[in-house]
mmCIF file of C-alpha atoms in Angstrom:
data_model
loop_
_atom_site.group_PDB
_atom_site.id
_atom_site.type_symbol
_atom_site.label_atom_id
_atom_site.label_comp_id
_atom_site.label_asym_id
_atom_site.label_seq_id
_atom_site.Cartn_x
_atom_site.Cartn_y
_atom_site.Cartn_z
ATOM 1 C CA UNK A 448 49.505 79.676 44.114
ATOM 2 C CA UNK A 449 49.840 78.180 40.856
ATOM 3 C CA UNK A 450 47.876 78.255 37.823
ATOM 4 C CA UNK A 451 45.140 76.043 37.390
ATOM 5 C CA UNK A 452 45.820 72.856 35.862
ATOM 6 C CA UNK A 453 44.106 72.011 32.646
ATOM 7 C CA UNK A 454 43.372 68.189 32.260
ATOM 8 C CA UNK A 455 42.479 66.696 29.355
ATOM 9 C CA UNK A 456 40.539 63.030 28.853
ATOM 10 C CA UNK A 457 43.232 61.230 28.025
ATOM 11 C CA UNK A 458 45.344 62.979 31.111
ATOM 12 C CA UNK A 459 42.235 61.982 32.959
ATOM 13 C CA UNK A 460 42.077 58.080 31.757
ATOM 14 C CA UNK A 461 46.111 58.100 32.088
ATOM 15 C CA UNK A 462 45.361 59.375 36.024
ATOM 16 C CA UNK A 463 42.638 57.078 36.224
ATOM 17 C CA UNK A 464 44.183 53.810 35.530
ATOM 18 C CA UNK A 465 47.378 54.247 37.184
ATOM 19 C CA UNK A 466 48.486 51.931 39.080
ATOM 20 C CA UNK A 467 46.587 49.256 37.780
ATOM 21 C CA UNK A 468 47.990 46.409 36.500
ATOM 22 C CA UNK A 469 46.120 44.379 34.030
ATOM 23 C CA UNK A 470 47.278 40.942 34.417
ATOM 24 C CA UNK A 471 46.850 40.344 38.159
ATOM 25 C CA UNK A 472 43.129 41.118 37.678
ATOM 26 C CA UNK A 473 41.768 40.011 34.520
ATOM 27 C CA UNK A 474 38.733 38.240 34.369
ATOM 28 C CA UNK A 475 39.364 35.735 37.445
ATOM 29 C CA UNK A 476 42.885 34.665 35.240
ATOM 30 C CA UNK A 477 41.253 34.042 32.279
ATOM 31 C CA UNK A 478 42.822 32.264 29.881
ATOM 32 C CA UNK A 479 44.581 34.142 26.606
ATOM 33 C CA UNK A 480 42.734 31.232 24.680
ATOM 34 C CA UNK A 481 39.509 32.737 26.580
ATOM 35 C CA UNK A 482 40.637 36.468 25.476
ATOM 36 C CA UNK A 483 41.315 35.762 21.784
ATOM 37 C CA UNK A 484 37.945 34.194 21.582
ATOM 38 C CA UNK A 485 36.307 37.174 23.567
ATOM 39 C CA UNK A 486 38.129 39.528 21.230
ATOM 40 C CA UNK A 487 37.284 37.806 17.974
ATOM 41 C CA UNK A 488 33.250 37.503 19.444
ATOM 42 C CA UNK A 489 33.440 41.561 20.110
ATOM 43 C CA UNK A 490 34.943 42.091 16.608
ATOM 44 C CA UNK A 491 32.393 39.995 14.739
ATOM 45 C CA UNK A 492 29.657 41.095 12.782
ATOM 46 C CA UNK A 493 27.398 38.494 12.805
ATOM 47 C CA UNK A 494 28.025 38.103 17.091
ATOM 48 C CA UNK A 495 29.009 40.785 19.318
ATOM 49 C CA UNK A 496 29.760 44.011 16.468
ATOM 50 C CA UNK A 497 31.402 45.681 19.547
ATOM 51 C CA UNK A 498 32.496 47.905 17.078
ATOM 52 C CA UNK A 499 29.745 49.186 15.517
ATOM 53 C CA UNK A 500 29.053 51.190 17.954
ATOM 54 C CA UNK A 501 32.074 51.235 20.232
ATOM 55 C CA UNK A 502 36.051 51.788 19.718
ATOM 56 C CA UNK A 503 38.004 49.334 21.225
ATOM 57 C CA UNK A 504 41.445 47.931 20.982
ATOM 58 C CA UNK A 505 43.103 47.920 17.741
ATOM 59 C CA UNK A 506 39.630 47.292 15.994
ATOM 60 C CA UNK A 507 39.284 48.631 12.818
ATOM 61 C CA UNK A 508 36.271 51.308 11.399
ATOM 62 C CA UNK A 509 34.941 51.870 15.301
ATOM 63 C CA UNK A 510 31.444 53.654 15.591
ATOM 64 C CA UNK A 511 31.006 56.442 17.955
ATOM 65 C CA UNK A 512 27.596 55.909 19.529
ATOM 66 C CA UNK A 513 28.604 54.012 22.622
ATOM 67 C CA UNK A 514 31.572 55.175 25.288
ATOM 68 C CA UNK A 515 34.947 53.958 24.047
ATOM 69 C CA UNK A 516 36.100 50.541 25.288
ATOM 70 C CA UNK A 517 39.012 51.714 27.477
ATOM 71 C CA UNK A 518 39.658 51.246 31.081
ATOM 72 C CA UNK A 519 37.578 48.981 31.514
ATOM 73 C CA UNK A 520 38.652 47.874 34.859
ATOM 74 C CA UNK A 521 38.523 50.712 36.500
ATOM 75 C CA UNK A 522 34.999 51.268 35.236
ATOM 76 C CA UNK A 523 33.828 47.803 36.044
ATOM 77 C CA UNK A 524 36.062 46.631 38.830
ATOM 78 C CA UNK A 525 33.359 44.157 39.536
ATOM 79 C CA UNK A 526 33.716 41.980 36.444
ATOM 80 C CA UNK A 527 29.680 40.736 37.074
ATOM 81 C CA UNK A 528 28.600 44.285 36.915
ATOM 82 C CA UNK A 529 30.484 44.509 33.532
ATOM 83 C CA UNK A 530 28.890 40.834 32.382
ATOM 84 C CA UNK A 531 25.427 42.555 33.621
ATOM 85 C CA UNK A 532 26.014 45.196 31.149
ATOM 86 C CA UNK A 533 26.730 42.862 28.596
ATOM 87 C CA UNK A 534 23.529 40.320 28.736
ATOM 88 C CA UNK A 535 21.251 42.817 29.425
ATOM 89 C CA UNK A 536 21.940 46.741 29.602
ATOM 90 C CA UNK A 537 18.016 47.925 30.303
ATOM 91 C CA UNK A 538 18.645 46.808 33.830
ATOM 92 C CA UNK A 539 20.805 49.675 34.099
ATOM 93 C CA UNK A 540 19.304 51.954 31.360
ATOM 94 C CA UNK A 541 16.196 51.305 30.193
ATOM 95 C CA UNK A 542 16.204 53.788 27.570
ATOM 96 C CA UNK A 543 19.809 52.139 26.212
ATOM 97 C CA UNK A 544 20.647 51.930 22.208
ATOM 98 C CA UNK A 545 22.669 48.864 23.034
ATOM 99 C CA UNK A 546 20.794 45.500 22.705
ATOM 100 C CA UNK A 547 20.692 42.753 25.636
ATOM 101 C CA UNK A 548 22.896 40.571 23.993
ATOM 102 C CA UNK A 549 22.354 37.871 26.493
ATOM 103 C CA UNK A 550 18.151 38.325 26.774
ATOM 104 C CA UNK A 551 17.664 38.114 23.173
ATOM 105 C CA UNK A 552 19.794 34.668 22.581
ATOM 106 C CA UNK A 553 22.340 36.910 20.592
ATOM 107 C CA UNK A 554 25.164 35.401 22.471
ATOM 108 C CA UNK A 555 25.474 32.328 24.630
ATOM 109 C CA UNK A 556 26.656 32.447 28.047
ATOM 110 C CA UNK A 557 30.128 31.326 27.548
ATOM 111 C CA UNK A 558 30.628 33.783 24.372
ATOM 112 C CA UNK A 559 29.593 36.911 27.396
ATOM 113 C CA UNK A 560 32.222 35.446 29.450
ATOM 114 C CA UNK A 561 34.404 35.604 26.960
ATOM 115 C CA UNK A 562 33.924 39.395 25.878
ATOM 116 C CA UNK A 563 34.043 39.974 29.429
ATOM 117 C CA UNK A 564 37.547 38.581 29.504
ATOM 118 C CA UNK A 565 38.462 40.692 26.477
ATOM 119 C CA UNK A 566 36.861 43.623 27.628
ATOM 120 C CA UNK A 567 39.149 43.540 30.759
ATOM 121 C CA UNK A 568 41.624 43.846 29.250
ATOM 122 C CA UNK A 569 41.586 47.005 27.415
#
């Protein structure tokens, strides 16, 4: 027998996602008009501040309180669970940090889909 394999996280993630491809799958074929304006919601300060808390994609100054924003569809292959998370994370978590962005009026409907989209594909 061999010696044990070590993995590391991003051996793990890289084992994780693949096989997936992105395109196929995101977000019900959401549009890249849709994306951009998911992205630029996730990267504002006065909206989503994704990155206040989270890294994700090529965004700039990323907090580390929240998971990183990668892989996201293998972690939410069910893009509603994902949108779930999104609106109102004490369903899931009741003791959660992150705020119910959809329950407090934070961010409309359309600007969760949106983010959703994004999120998808990172």
């Amino acid at each position: 027998m061999g010696k044990p394999v070590k993995y590391t996280a991003l051996a793990a993630l890289t084992i994780l996602t693949a096989g997936f491809s992105m395109a196929p799958q995101m977000a019900s074929a959401a549009t890249a008009e849709t994306v951009k304006a998911g992205n630029e919601i996730a990267f504002d300060r006065k909206k989503g501040n994704c990155l206040a808390c989270h890294q994700a994609g090529d965004g700039v100054s990323p907090g580390d309180i929240g998971p990183p924003l990668v892989a996201m569809q293998a972690r939410f292959p069910d893009p509603a669970k994902l949108r779930e998370q999104i609106a109102d994370p004490r369903v899931a978590n009741p003791d959660t940090r992150m705020p119910p962005f959809g329950a407090y009026g934070i961010l409309s409907d359309s600007e969760i889909d949106a983010v959703v989209a994004y999120l998808l594909t990172l």
